[in-house]
Amino acid sequence: MKYDHDIPYKIYLKESEMPTAWYNVRADMKQKPAPLRNPATGAPCTFEDLRPVFCDELIRQELDNDDRLIPIPDEIRQFYRMYRPSPLVRAYCLEEQLGTPAKIYYKFEGNNTSGSHKLNSAIAQAYYAKQQGLKGVTTETGAGQWGTALSMACSYFGLDCKVFMVKCSYEQKPFRREVMRTYGASVTPSPSETTQVGRKILAAHPGTTGSLGCAISEAVETAVSTPGCRYVLGSVLSQVLLHQSIIGQETKAALDQYGIKPDIIIGCAGGGSNLGGLISPFMGEKLRGEADYRFIAVEPASCPSLTRGVFAYDFCDTGHVCPLAKMYTLGSEFIPSANHAGGLRYHGMSSILSELYHQGLMEARAVEQTRVFEAAEQFARVEGILPAPESSHAIRVAIDEALRCKETGEAKTIVFGLTGTGYFDLVAYQKFNDGQMTDHIPTDEELQASFALLPKVPGQK
Ligand SMILES: *Cc1c(COP(=O)(O)O)cnc(C)c1O
């Protein structure tokens, strides 16, 4: 084993080295991400437009394109200390198994009960809701990681938490539902009869097993119609990327301590928050012309928003109650095939990442789920951690890049985000182990039909 005695297996920052501010990559972007727009008027959203839906301080963060560093309040840092700093691990065993000259590192965000990076933003959003004197928040959850993280954060600050959980996940993932309930959240399968938009969707599509876009609409409707309640979202929004910048800042600080400069940084991309957070400080250096890196976003071939979507204003939700966002999108009616097991199923992508990708500052790759689970299995067997299917998209491409290094003989340094653990995804692992996992790639015709439903926005073809 080629253990390098100068670099530990795990690089842990000291608690005192944990970042004291989030880094806002928008401050260093010359071309800023396009603003959210009001779906009724097409005008850019103002603070007042967003107030009925979101918490005040989070709106300020959402609209802030200029402040480079945003201090992390002490109460949030206090909570972060329970599970952060998270380790940056050198994948020595994986390197050896691959026989690659590449050096592979992963930043592991699965070391908390919610099992993913989502807690980093959940605790921040719950804190600001509490600060504002609100009673509670609503949200949607697909596979359940976000709902779990938010339940933990709300119970810590004594807030009510109402989660609309996509119906098929509610039925297929009862254990995650029970974690949420243990933390005091109420969990409703979506679409439900409890909202107007839910009843409308049920009438139009009887027997539907739901979608993220539909659960978002229900959560927003409930937030705006309940006094002292706001809606919070676990990805896609710029405020969430901001909170997740703690991942990248810790990664950079750990690498800097050992004088390591990555060549390639890889992350899985659903709504883009973990990837955006991981790459932010490195992208900042690239934008300021101080350093160069390759960034690779990895998405499922069954939900390929960056690689096959269009860059356009679109609805964020099926019920069309949210602001419009300019992003790479598959259309708000797009729902990945039912055999897709690997998460990352949102139809759009963070407008920050969409803009960076559009400018050619980031690459994207779509991978099929059977190859993703092959990578997950290979990683689990040598590195010990059972990865979440979402995270395994990043593992897949990290392995592919390391194998390319083997061909060319280049000893590149690869860093990837290991966003979480897969203990609640064992039905998907079971399918894979039984040889019953299949791949589905949407046809161009399916995508065109979905693009035809994009909203008409002034100034857009
Ligand atoms: C939610 C989730 C993702 C994808 O969300 P992003 O906002 O794209 O980061 C990735 N990995 C895990 C484990 C998740 O729970």
CSV table of C-alpha atoms and ligand atoms in Angstrom, one decimal:
chain,number,residue,atom,x,y,z
A,1,MET,CA,0.0,0.0,0.0
A,2,LYS,CA,1.5,3.3,-1.1
A,3,TYR,CA,0.7,5.1,2.2
A,4,ASP,CA,2.3,8.6,2.0
A,5,HIS,CA,3.5,9.3,5.6
A,6,ASP,CA,3.3,13.0,5.0
A,7,ILE,CA,-0.4,13.0,4.4
A,8,PRO,CA,-2.8,11.4,6.9
A,9,TYR,CA,-5.5,9.0,5.9
A,10,LYS,CA,-8.0,11.6,7.1
A,11,ILE,CA,-7.4,15.3,7.3
A,12,TYR,CA,-9.4,16.8,10.1
A,13,LEU,CA,-9.4,20.5,10.6
A,14,LYS,CA,-9.4,21.7,14.3
A,15,GLU,CA,-12.7,23.0,15.5
A,16,SER,CA,-11.1,26.4,15.8
A,17,GLU,CA,-10.2,26.2,12.1
A,18,MET,CA,-13.8,25.9,11.0
A,19,PRO,CA,-14.9,28.8,8.7
A,20,THR,CA,-16.5,31.8,10.4
A,21,ALA,CA,-18.2,33.0,7.3
A,22,TRP,CA,-19.9,31.5,4.2
A,23,TYR,CA,-18.4,32.4,0.9
A,24,ASN,CA,-20.7,33.9,-1.7
A,25,VAL,CA,-19.3,33.0,-5.1
A,26,ARG,CA,-21.7,35.4,-6.8
A,27,ALA,CA,-19.6,38.3,-5.6
A,28,ASP,CA,-16.8,37.1,-7.9
A,29,MET,CA,-19.0,36.4,-10.9
A,30,LYS,CA,-18.8,39.2,-13.6
A,31,GLN,CA,-21.9,37.8,-15.2
A,32,LYS,CA,-24.3,37.3,-12.3
A,33,PRO,CA,-26.9,34.6,-12.3
A,34,ALA,CA,-30.2,35.8,-13.8
A,35,PRO,CA,-32.7,37.1,-11.1
A,36,LEU,CA,-35.7,35.1,-10.0
A,37,ARG,CA,-38.8,36.5,-11.7
A,38,ASN,CA,-42.4,37.0,-10.6
A,39,PRO,CA,-44.5,34.4,-12.6
A,40,ALA,CA,-47.4,36.8,-12.8
A,41,THR,CA,-45.6,39.9,-14.1
A,42,GLY,CA,-42.3,38.6,-15.4
A,43,ALA,CA,-40.5,41.3,-13.4
A,44,PRO,CA,-37.4,40.4,-11.3
A,45,CYS,CA,-38.6,39.4,-7.7
A,46,THR,CA,-38.1,42.0,-5.0
A,47,PHE,CA,-37.7,41.5,-1.3
A,48,GLU,CA,-41.4,42.3,-0.8
A,49,ASP,CA,-42.5,39.8,-3.5
A,50,LEU,CA,-40.7,37.0,-1.7
A,51,ARG,CA,-41.7,37.9,1.9
A,52,PRO,CA,-44.9,35.9,2.1
A,53,VAL,CA,-43.0,32.7,1.2
A,54,PHE,CA,-39.5,32.9,2.6
A,55,CYS,CA,-37.8,34.1,5.8
A,56,ASP,CA,-36.6,37.7,5.7
A,57,GLU,CA,-32.9,37.1,6.3
A,58,LEU,CA,-32.9,34.2,3.8
A,59,ILE,CA,-34.4,36.5,1.1
A,60,ARG,CA,-31.6,39.0,1.8
A,61,GLN,CA,-29.1,36.2,1.2
A,62,GLU,CA,-31.0,35.0,-1.9
A,63,LEU,CA,-30.8,38.5,-3.5
A,64,ASP,CA,-27.2,39.3,-2.4
A,65,ASN,CA,-24.9,39.1,-5.4
A,66,ASP,CA,-22.2,41.4,-3.9
A,67,ASP,CA,-21.1,40.5,-0.3
A,68,ARG,CA,-18.2,38.0,-0.6
A,69,LEU,CA,-18.3,36.8,3.0
A,70,ILE,CA,-21.4,36.4,5.1
A,71,PRO,CA,-20.7,35.7,8.8
A,72,ILE,CA,-22.0,32.5,10.2
A,73,PRO,CA,-24.0,33.3,13.4
A,74,ASP,CA,-22.5,31.8,16.6
A,75,GLU,CA,-25.6,29.6,17.2
A,76,ILE,CA,-25.2,28.0,13.8
A,77,ARG,CA,-21.5,27.4,14.4
A,78,GLN,CA,-22.3,25.9,17.7
A,79,PHE,CA,-24.6,23.3,16.0
A,80,TYR,CA,-22.0,22.7,13.2
A,81,ARG,CA,-19.5,21.7,16.0
A,82,MET,CA,-21.6,18.6,16.7
A,83,TYR,CA,-20.6,17.1,13.4
A,84,ARG,CA,-18.1,19.4,11.8
A,85,PRO,CA,-15.4,19.9,10.6
A,86,SER,CA,-16.0,16.9,8.4
A,87,PRO,CA,-13.1,14.8,7.3
A,88,LEU,CA,-11.3,15.0,4.0
A,89,VAL,CA,-10.2,11.4,3.3
A,90,ARG,CA,-7.5,10.2,1.0
A,91,ALA,CA,-8.9,7.2,-0.8
A,92,TYR,CA,-5.6,5.2,-0.6
A,93,CYS,CA,-7.4,1.8,-0.8
A,94,LEU,CA,-9.4,2.8,-3.9
A,95,GLU,CA,-6.3,4.2,-5.6
A,96,GLU,CA,-4.5,1.0,-4.9
A,97,GLN,CA,-7.3,-1.1,-6.3
A,98,LEU,CA,-7.6,1.0,-9.4
A,99,GLY,CA,-3.8,0.9,-9.9
A,100,THR,CA,-3.9,4.6,-10.7
A,101,PRO,CA,-1.2,7.1,-10.3
A,102,ALA,CA,-3.9,9.7,-9.5
A,103,LYS,CA,-4.4,10.9,-5.9
A,104,ILE,CA,-8.0,10.7,-4.9
A,105,TYR,CA,-9.6,12.6,-1.9
A,106,TYR,CA,-13.2,12.8,-0.8
A,107,LYS,CA,-14.9,15.2,1.5
A,108,PHE,CA,-17.3,13.1,3.6
A,109,GLU,CA,-20.6,14.8,4.6
A,110,GLY,CA,-22.4,11.7,5.8
A,111,ASN,CA,-21.3,11.8,9.5
A,112,ASN,CA,-24.6,13.0,11.0
A,113,THR,CA,-27.9,11.4,11.7
A,114,SER,CA,-29.6,12.9,8.6
A,115,GLY,CA,-26.8,11.2,6.6
A,116,SER,CA,-26.0,14.0,4.2
A,117,HIS,CA,-24.7,17.5,3.7
A,118,LYS,CA,-28.3,18.9,3.8
A,119,LEU,CA,-28.0,19.6,7.5
A,120,ASN,CA,-25.5,22.4,6.8
A,121,SER,CA,-28.3,24.5,5.2
A,122,ALA,CA,-31.2,23.1,7.3
A,123,ILE,CA,-29.7,24.4,10.5
A,124,ALA,CA,-29.1,27.8,9.0
A,125,GLN,CA,-32.6,28.1,7.6
A,126,ALA,CA,-34.2,27.0,10.9
A,127,TYR,CA,-32.1,29.5,12.8
A,128,TYR,CA,-33.2,32.5,10.6
A,129,ALA,CA,-36.8,31.4,10.9
A,130,LYS,CA,-36.5,31.3,14.7
A,131,GLN,CA,-34.7,34.7,14.8
A,132,GLN,CA,-37.7,36.1,12.9
A,133,GLY,CA,-40.0,34.9,15.6
A,134,LEU,CA,-41.8,32.4,13.3
A,135,LYS,CA,-43.6,29.4,14.6
A,136,GLY,CA,-42.7,26.9,12.0
A,137,VAL,CA,-41.7,26.0,8.4
A,138,THR,CA,-42.9,23.8,5.6
A,139,THR,CA,-41.0,22.0,3.0
A,140,GLU,CA,-41.0,19.1,0.5
A,141,THR,CA,-38.8,16.0,0.5
A,142,GLY,CA,-38.2,13.4,-2.2
A,143,ALA,CA,-36.1,10.6,-0.9
A,144,GLY,CA,-36.3,12.1,2.5
A,145,GLN,CA,-32.7,13.4,3.3
A,146,TRP,CA,-33.8,17.0,3.3
A,147,GLY,CA,-36.9,16.4,5.4
A,148,THR,CA,-34.8,14.5,7.9
A,149,ALA,CA,-32.2,17.3,8.1
A,150,LEU,CA,-34.8,19.9,8.5
A,151,SER,CA,-36.6,17.9,11.2
A,152,MET,CA,-33.4,17.8,13.2
A,153,ALA,CA,-32.8,21.5,12.7
A,154,CYS,CA,-36.3,22.4,13.7
A,155,SER,CA,-36.4,20.3,16.8
A,156,TYR,CA,-33.1,21.9,17.9
A,157,PHE,CA,-34.6,25.4,17.7
A,158,GLY,CA,-38.1,24.4,18.8
A,159,LEU,CA,-39.9,25.1,15.5
A,160,ASP,CA,-42.9,23.2,13.9
A,161,CYS,CA,-41.9,21.3,10.8
A,162,LYS,CA,-44.4,20.2,8.2
A,163,VAL,CA,-43.0,18.0,5.5
A,164,PHE,CA,-44.7,17.1,2.2
A,165,MET,CA,-43.1,13.8,1.1
A,166,VAL,CA,-43.4,12.6,-2.5
A,167,LYS,CA,-46.0,9.8,-2.1
A,168,CYS,CA,-43.9,7.0,-3.7
A,169,SER,CA,-41.1,7.7,-1.3
A,170,TYR,CA,-43.5,8.0,1.7
A,171,GLU,CA,-44.6,4.5,0.9
A,172,GLN,CA,-41.2,3.0,-0.1
A,173,LYS,CA,-39.1,4.7,2.5
A,174,PRO,CA,-41.1,4.3,5.8
A,175,PHE,CA,-37.9,4.4,7.9
A,176,ARG,CA,-36.8,7.9,6.9
A,177,ARG,CA,-40.4,9.0,7.6
A,178,GLU,CA,-40.1,7.6,11.1
A,179,VAL,CA,-36.8,9.5,11.6
A,180,MET,CA,-38.6,12.7,10.7
A,181,ARG,CA,-41.4,11.9,13.1
A,182,THR,CA,-39.0,11.0,15.9
A,183,TYR,CA,-37.6,14.6,15.5
A,184,GLY,CA,-41.2,15.9,15.8
A,185,ALA,CA,-42.0,16.7,12.2
A,186,SER,CA,-45.4,16.0,10.7
A,187,VAL,CA,-45.1,14.2,7.4
A,188,THR,CA,-47.9,14.2,4.7
A,189,PRO,CA,-47.7,12.2,1.5
A,190,SER,CA,-48.0,14.4,-1.6
A,191,PRO,CA,-50.1,15.0,-3.5
A,192,SER,CA,-52.6,15.3,-0.6
A,193,GLU,CA,-56.1,16.5,-0.1
A,194,THR,CA,-54.9,19.1,2.4
A,195,THR,CA,-54.1,21.8,-0.2
A,196,GLN,CA,-55.9,23.3,-3.2
A,197,VAL,CA,-53.0,22.5,-5.5
A,198,GLY,CA,-52.8,18.9,-4.2
A,199,ARG,CA,-56.5,18.4,-4.8
A,200,LYS,CA,-56.2,19.9,-8.3
A,201,ILE,CA,-53.2,17.6,-9.2
A,202,LEU,CA,-55.1,14.6,-7.8
A,203,ALA,CA,-58.2,15.4,-9.9
A,204,ALA,CA,-56.1,15.8,-13.1
A,205,HIS,CA,-53.8,12.7,-12.4
A,206,PRO,CA,-55.7,10.3,-10.2
A,207,GLY,CA,-53.4,7.7,-8.7
A,208,THR,CA,-50.3,9.7,-9.2
A,209,THR,CA,-47.4,8.8,-6.9
A,210,GLY,CA,-46.3,12.4,-6.8
A,211,SER,CA,-43.2,14.4,-7.7
A,212,LEU,CA,-40.9,16.9,-6.1
A,213,GLY,CA,-42.4,19.8,-8.1
A,214,CYS,CA,-45.9,18.9,-6.8
A,215,ALA,CA,-44.7,18.6,-3.2
A,216,ILE,CA,-43.1,22.0,-3.4
A,217,SER,CA,-46.4,23.6,-4.5
A,218,GLU,CA,-48.2,22.0,-1.6
A,219,ALA,CA,-45.5,23.1,0.9
A,220,VAL,CA,-45.6,26.7,-0.5
A,221,GLU,CA,-49.4,26.9,-0.4
A,222,THR,CA,-49.4,25.7,3.2
A,223,ALA,CA,-46.7,28.2,4.3
A,224,VAL,CA,-48.4,31.2,2.8
A,225,SER,CA,-51.8,30.3,4.2
A,226,THR,CA,-50.5,29.5,7.8
A,227,PRO,CA,-49.8,32.5,10.1
A,228,GLY,CA,-46.2,32.5,11.4
A,229,CYS,CA,-45.1,30.0,8.8
A,230,ARG,CA,-42.7,30.1,5.9
A,231,TYR,CA,-41.4,27.8,3.3
A,232,VAL,CA,-37.8,26.5,3.1
A,233,LEU,CA,-36.0,24.6,0.4
A,234,GLY,CA,-33.1,22.2,0.6
A,235,SER,CA,-31.4,22.9,-2.7
A,236,VAL,CA,-31.4,24.9,-6.0
A,237,LEU,CA,-31.7,28.3,-4.3
A,238,SER,CA,-28.6,30.5,-4.1
A,239,GLN,CA,-28.9,30.8,-0.3
A,240,VAL,CA,-28.6,27.0,0.0
A,241,LEU,CA,-25.4,27.1,-2.1
A,242,LEU,CA,-24.1,29.8,0.1
A,243,HIS,CA,-24.6,27.7,3.3
A,244,GLN,CA,-23.0,24.7,1.6
A,245,SER,CA,-19.9,26.7,0.8
A,246,ILE,CA,-18.7,25.5,4.2
A,247,ILE,CA,-17.9,22.2,2.5
A,248,GLY,CA,-15.6,23.8,0.0
A,249,GLN,CA,-14.0,26.1,2.5
A,250,GLU,CA,-13.1,23.3,4.8
A,251,THR,CA,-11.9,21.2,1.9
A,252,LYS,CA,-9.7,24.1,0.7
A,253,ALA,CA,-8.3,24.8,4.2
A,254,ALA,CA,-7.5,21.1,4.7
A,255,LEU,CA,-5.7,20.8,1.3
A,256,ASP,CA,-3.8,24.1,1.8
A,257,GLN,CA,-2.4,22.8,5.1
A,258,TYR,CA,-0.6,20.1,3.2
A,259,GLY,CA,0.2,22.2,0.1
A,260,ILE,CA,-2.1,20.1,-2.1
A,261,LYS,CA,-3.6,21.6,-5.2
A,262,PRO,CA,-6.4,19.7,-6.8
A,263,ASP,CA,-6.6,19.3,-10.6
A,264,ILE,CA,-10.2,18.1,-10.9
A,265,ILE,CA,-13.1,18.6,-8.5
A,266,ILE,CA,-16.2,16.4,-8.9
A,267,GLY,CA,-19.6,16.4,-7.4
A,268,CYS,CA,-23.0,15.0,-8.0
A,269,ALA,CA,-25.7,17.5,-9.1
A,270,GLY,CA,-29.4,17.3,-8.2
A,271,GLY,CA,-30.3,20.9,-7.6
A,272,GLY,CA,-26.6,21.8,-7.3
A,273,SER,CA,-26.2,22.7,-3.7
A,274,ASN,CA,-23.4,20.3,-2.6
A,275,LEU,CA,-21.5,20.7,-5.8
A,276,GLY,CA,-21.9,24.5,-5.7
A,277,GLY,CA,-20.8,24.5,-2.1
A,278,LEU,CA,-17.8,22.3,-2.7
A,279,ILE,CA,-16.5,24.2,-5.7
A,280,SER,CA,-17.3,27.7,-4.6
A,281,PRO,CA,-14.0,28.8,-3.1
A,282,PHE,CA,-12.0,27.1,-5.9
A,283,MET,CA,-14.3,28.6,-8.5
A,284,GLY,CA,-13.7,32.0,-6.8
A,285,GLU,CA,-10.0,31.6,-7.5
A,286,LYS,CA,-10.7,30.6,-11.1
A,287,LEU,CA,-13.0,33.6,-11.6
A,288,ARG,CA,-10.4,36.0,-10.1
A,289,GLY,CA,-7.7,34.5,-12.3
A,290,GLU,CA,-5.7,33.2,-9.4
A,291,ALA,CA,-5.8,29.5,-10.1
A,292,ASP,CA,-7.3,27.0,-12.6
A,293,TYR,CA,-9.2,23.8,-11.9
A,294,ARG,CA,-11.5,21.5,-13.8
A,295,PHE,CA,-15.0,21.1,-12.3
A,296,ILE,CA,-17.2,18.3,-13.2
A,297,ALA,CA,-21.0,18.1,-12.4
A,298,VAL,CA,-22.3,14.5,-12.5
A,299,GLU,CA,-26.0,13.9,-13.1
A,300,PRO,CA,-28.2,10.9,-13.8
A,301,ALA,CA,-28.7,10.0,-17.5
A,302,SER,CA,-32.4,9.6,-16.6
A,303,CYS,CA,-32.6,13.3,-15.4
A,304,PRO,CA,-30.0,15.1,-17.5
A,305,SER,CA,-30.7,18.8,-16.9
A,306,LEU,CA,-27.3,20.2,-17.6
A,307,THR,CA,-26.3,17.9,-20.4
A,308,ARG,CA,-29.6,17.8,-22.3
A,309,GLY,CA,-31.7,20.6,-20.8
A,310,VAL,CA,-32.2,24.1,-22.1
A,311,PHE,CA,-31.0,27.3,-20.4
A,312,ALA,CA,-34.2,29.2,-19.9
A,313,TYR,CA,-36.6,30.7,-17.3
A,314,ASP,CA,-38.8,27.9,-16.0
A,315,PHE,CA,-41.2,27.2,-13.1
A,316,CYS,CA,-39.5,25.7,-10.0
A,317,ASP,CA,-42.6,23.6,-9.2
A,318,THR,CA,-45.5,21.8,-10.9
A,319,GLY,CA,-48.2,24.0,-9.4
A,320,HIS,CA,-46.5,27.2,-10.7
A,321,VAL,CA,-46.7,29.0,-7.3
A,322,CYS,CA,-42.9,29.7,-7.0
A,323,PRO,CA,-40.9,32.4,-8.7
A,324,LEU,CA,-39.4,31.6,-12.1
A,325,ALA,CA,-35.7,30.8,-12.2
A,326,LYS,CA,-33.3,30.9,-15.2
A,327,MET,CA,-31.6,27.6,-15.2
A,328,TYR,CA,-30.8,24.5,-17.2
A,329,THR,CA,-34.1,22.7,-17.1
A,330,LEU,CA,-35.9,19.7,-18.5
A,331,GLY,CA,-39.2,21.5,-18.0
A,332,SER,CA,-41.3,21.6,-14.8
A,333,GLU,CA,-43.5,18.7,-15.9
A,334,PHE,CA,-40.5,16.4,-16.4
A,335,ILE,CA,-40.6,13.4,-14.1
A,336,PRO,CA,-37.7,10.8,-14.3
A,337,SER,CA,-38.7,7.3,-15.3
A,338,ALA,CA,-40.1,5.2,-12.4
A,339,ASN,CA,-37.1,2.7,-12.5
A,340,HIS,CA,-34.7,5.6,-11.6
A,341,ALA,CA,-33.5,4.8,-8.1
A,342,GLY,CA,-30.6,7.1,-7.6
A,343,GLY,CA,-32.0,10.4,-6.4
A,344,LEU,CA,-31.0,13.7,-8.2
A,345,ARG,CA,-34.4,13.8,-9.8
A,346,TYR,CA,-35.1,17.6,-9.8
A,347,HIS,CA,-36.0,19.0,-13.3
A,348,GLY,CA,-33.8,22.1,-12.9
A,349,MET,CA,-30.4,23.2,-11.7
A,350,SER,CA,-29.2,26.1,-9.4
A,351,SER,CA,-29.1,29.3,-11.4
A,352,ILE,CA,-25.5,30.0,-10.1
A,353,LEU,CA,-24.2,26.6,-11.5
A,354,SER,CA,-26.3,27.0,-14.6
A,355,GLU,CA,-24.7,30.4,-15.3
A,356,LEU,CA,-21.1,29.0,-14.6
A,357,TYR,CA,-21.8,26.0,-16.8
A,358,HIS,CA,-23.2,28.3,-19.6
A,359,GLN,CA,-20.0,30.4,-19.4
A,360,GLY,CA,-17.9,27.2,-19.9
A,361,LEU,CA,-16.4,27.4,-16.4
A,362,MET,CA,-17.7,23.9,-15.4
A,363,GLU,CA,-18.2,20.6,-17.3
A,364,ALA,CA,-21.1,18.2,-16.9
A,365,ARG,CA,-21.4,14.5,-17.4
A,366,ALA,CA,-24.5,12.2,-17.3
A,367,VAL,CA,-24.1,8.6,-16.1
A,368,GLU,CA,-26.4,5.6,-16.1
A,369,GLN,CA,-27.5,4.2,-12.8
A,370,THR,CA,-26.2,0.7,-13.2
A,371,ARG,CA,-22.7,2.1,-13.7
A,372,VAL,CA,-23.3,4.4,-10.7
A,373,PHE,CA,-24.1,1.4,-8.5
A,374,GLU,CA,-21.1,-0.5,-9.8
A,375,ALA,CA,-19.0,2.4,-8.6
A,376,ALA,CA,-20.9,2.4,-5.3
A,377,GLU,CA,-20.2,-1.3,-4.7
A,378,GLN,CA,-16.5,-0.9,-5.6
A,379,PHE,CA,-16.1,2.0,-3.3
A,380,ALA,CA,-18.0,0.4,-0.4
A,381,ARG,CA,-15.8,-2.7,-0.6
A,382,VAL,CA,-12.5,-0.9,-0.4
A,383,GLU,CA,-13.2,2.3,1.5
A,384,GLY,CA,-15.6,1.0,4.0
A,385,ILE,CA,-18.4,3.6,3.7
A,386,LEU,CA,-21.7,2.6,2.1
A,387,PRO,CA,-22.3,5.6,-0.1
A,388,ALA,CA,-25.7,7.2,-1.0
A,389,PRO,CA,-26.7,6.5,-4.6
A,390,GLU,CA,-26.6,10.3,-5.2
A,391,SER,CA,-23.0,10.5,-4.0
A,392,SER,CA,-22.1,7.5,-6.1
A,393,HIS,CA,-22.6,9.6,-9.2
A,394,ALA,CA,-19.5,11.5,-8.2
A,395,ILE,CA,-17.6,8.3,-7.3
A,396,ARG,CA,-18.3,7.0,-10.8
A,397,VAL,CA,-16.7,9.9,-12.5
A,398,ALA,CA,-13.8,10.1,-10.0
A,399,ILE,CA,-13.1,6.4,-10.8
A,400,ASP,CA,-13.4,7.1,-14.5
A,401,GLU,CA,-11.0,10.0,-14.3
A,402,ALA,CA,-8.5,8.0,-12.2
A,403,LEU,CA,-8.6,5.2,-14.8
A,404,ARG,CA,-7.9,7.8,-17.5
A,405,CYS,CA,-4.8,8.8,-15.4
A,406,LYS,CA,-3.8,5.2,-15.4
A,407,GLU,CA,-3.8,5.2,-19.3
A,408,THR,CA,-1.9,8.5,-19.6
A,409,GLY,CA,0.4,8.0,-16.6
A,410,GLU,CA,-0.6,11.4,-15.1
A,411,ALA,CA,-0.7,11.7,-11.3
A,412,LYS,CA,-3.6,14.1,-11.1
A,413,THR,CA,-5.2,15.1,-7.8
A,414,ILE,CA,-8.9,14.4,-7.8
A,415,VAL,CA,-11.2,15.7,-5.1
A,416,PHE,CA,-14.9,14.6,-5.0
A,417,GLY,CA,-17.8,15.2,-2.7
A,418,LEU,CA,-19.1,12.2,-0.8
A,419,THR,CA,-22.4,13.7,0.2
A,420,GLY,CA,-23.9,11.0,2.3
A,421,THR,CA,-24.5,7.4,3.3
A,422,GLY,CA,-26.9,4.9,1.7
A,423,TYR,CA,-28.5,3.1,4.6
A,424,PHE,CA,-32.0,4.2,3.6
A,425,ASP,CA,-31.4,3.3,0.0
A,426,LEU,CA,-31.2,-0.4,0.4
A,427,VAL,CA,-34.2,-1.1,-1.9
A,428,ALA,CA,-32.1,0.3,-4.7
A,429,TYR,CA,-29.1,-1.7,-3.6
A,430,GLN,CA,-31.3,-4.8,-3.5
A,431,LYS,CA,-32.3,-4.2,-7.1
A,432,PHE,CA,-28.7,-3.8,-8.1
A,433,ASN,CA,-27.6,-6.9,-6.2
A,434,ASP,CA,-30.5,-9.0,-7.7
A,435,GLY,CA,-29.4,-7.9,-11.2
A,436,GLN,CA,-32.7,-6.2,-11.7
A,437,MET,CA,-31.6,-2.6,-12.1
A,438,THR,CA,-32.2,-1.1,-15.5
A,439,ASP,CA,-31.3,2.2,-17.2
A,440,HIS,CA,-33.6,4.6,-18.7
A,441,ILE,CA,-32.6,7.5,-20.9
A,442,PRO,CA,-35.3,9.9,-22.0
A,443,THR,CA,-35.7,10.3,-25.8
A,444,ASP,CA,-35.3,13.6,-27.6
A,445,GLU,CA,-39.0,13.6,-28.3
A,446,GLU,CA,-39.9,13.2,-24.6
A,447,LEU,CA,-37.6,16.2,-23.8
A,448,GLN,CA,-39.0,18.3,-26.6
A,449,ALA,CA,-42.5,17.7,-25.4
A,450,SER,CA,-41.5,18.9,-22.0
A,451,PHE,CA,-39.6,22.0,-23.3
A,452,ALA,CA,-42.8,23.0,-25.1
A,453,LEU,CA,-44.3,23.7,-21.7
A,454,LEU,CA,-41.7,26.3,-20.7
A,455,PRO,CA,-43.3,29.6,-19.7
A,456,LYS,CA,-43.2,32.6,-22.0
A,457,VAL,CA,-41.1,35.2,-20.4
A,458,PRO,CA,-40.4,38.7,-21.8
A,459,GLY,CA,-37.0,38.8,-23.5
A,460,GLN,CA,-36.8,35.1,-24.0
A,461,LYS,CA,-37.3,33.3,-27.3
B,1,LIG,C1,-30.0,15.8,-1.7
B,1,LIG,C2,-28.8,15.1,-1.9
B,1,LIG,C3,-27.9,15.3,-3.1
B,1,LIG,C4,-28.3,16.2,-4.2
B,1,LIG,O1,-28.6,17.6,-3.8
B,1,LIG,P1,-27.7,18.8,-4.3
B,1,LIG,O2,-28.5,20.0,-3.9
B,1,LIG,O3,-27.6,18.7,-5.8
B,1,LIG,O4,-26.5,18.7,-3.6
B,1,LIG,C5,-26.8,14.6,-3.2
B,1,LIG,N1,-26.4,13.7,-2.3
B,1,LIG,C6,-27.2,13.4,-1.2
B,1,LIG,C7,-26.7,12.4,-0.2
B,1,LIG,C8,-28.3,14.1,-1.0
B,1,LIG,O5,-29.1,13.8,0.1
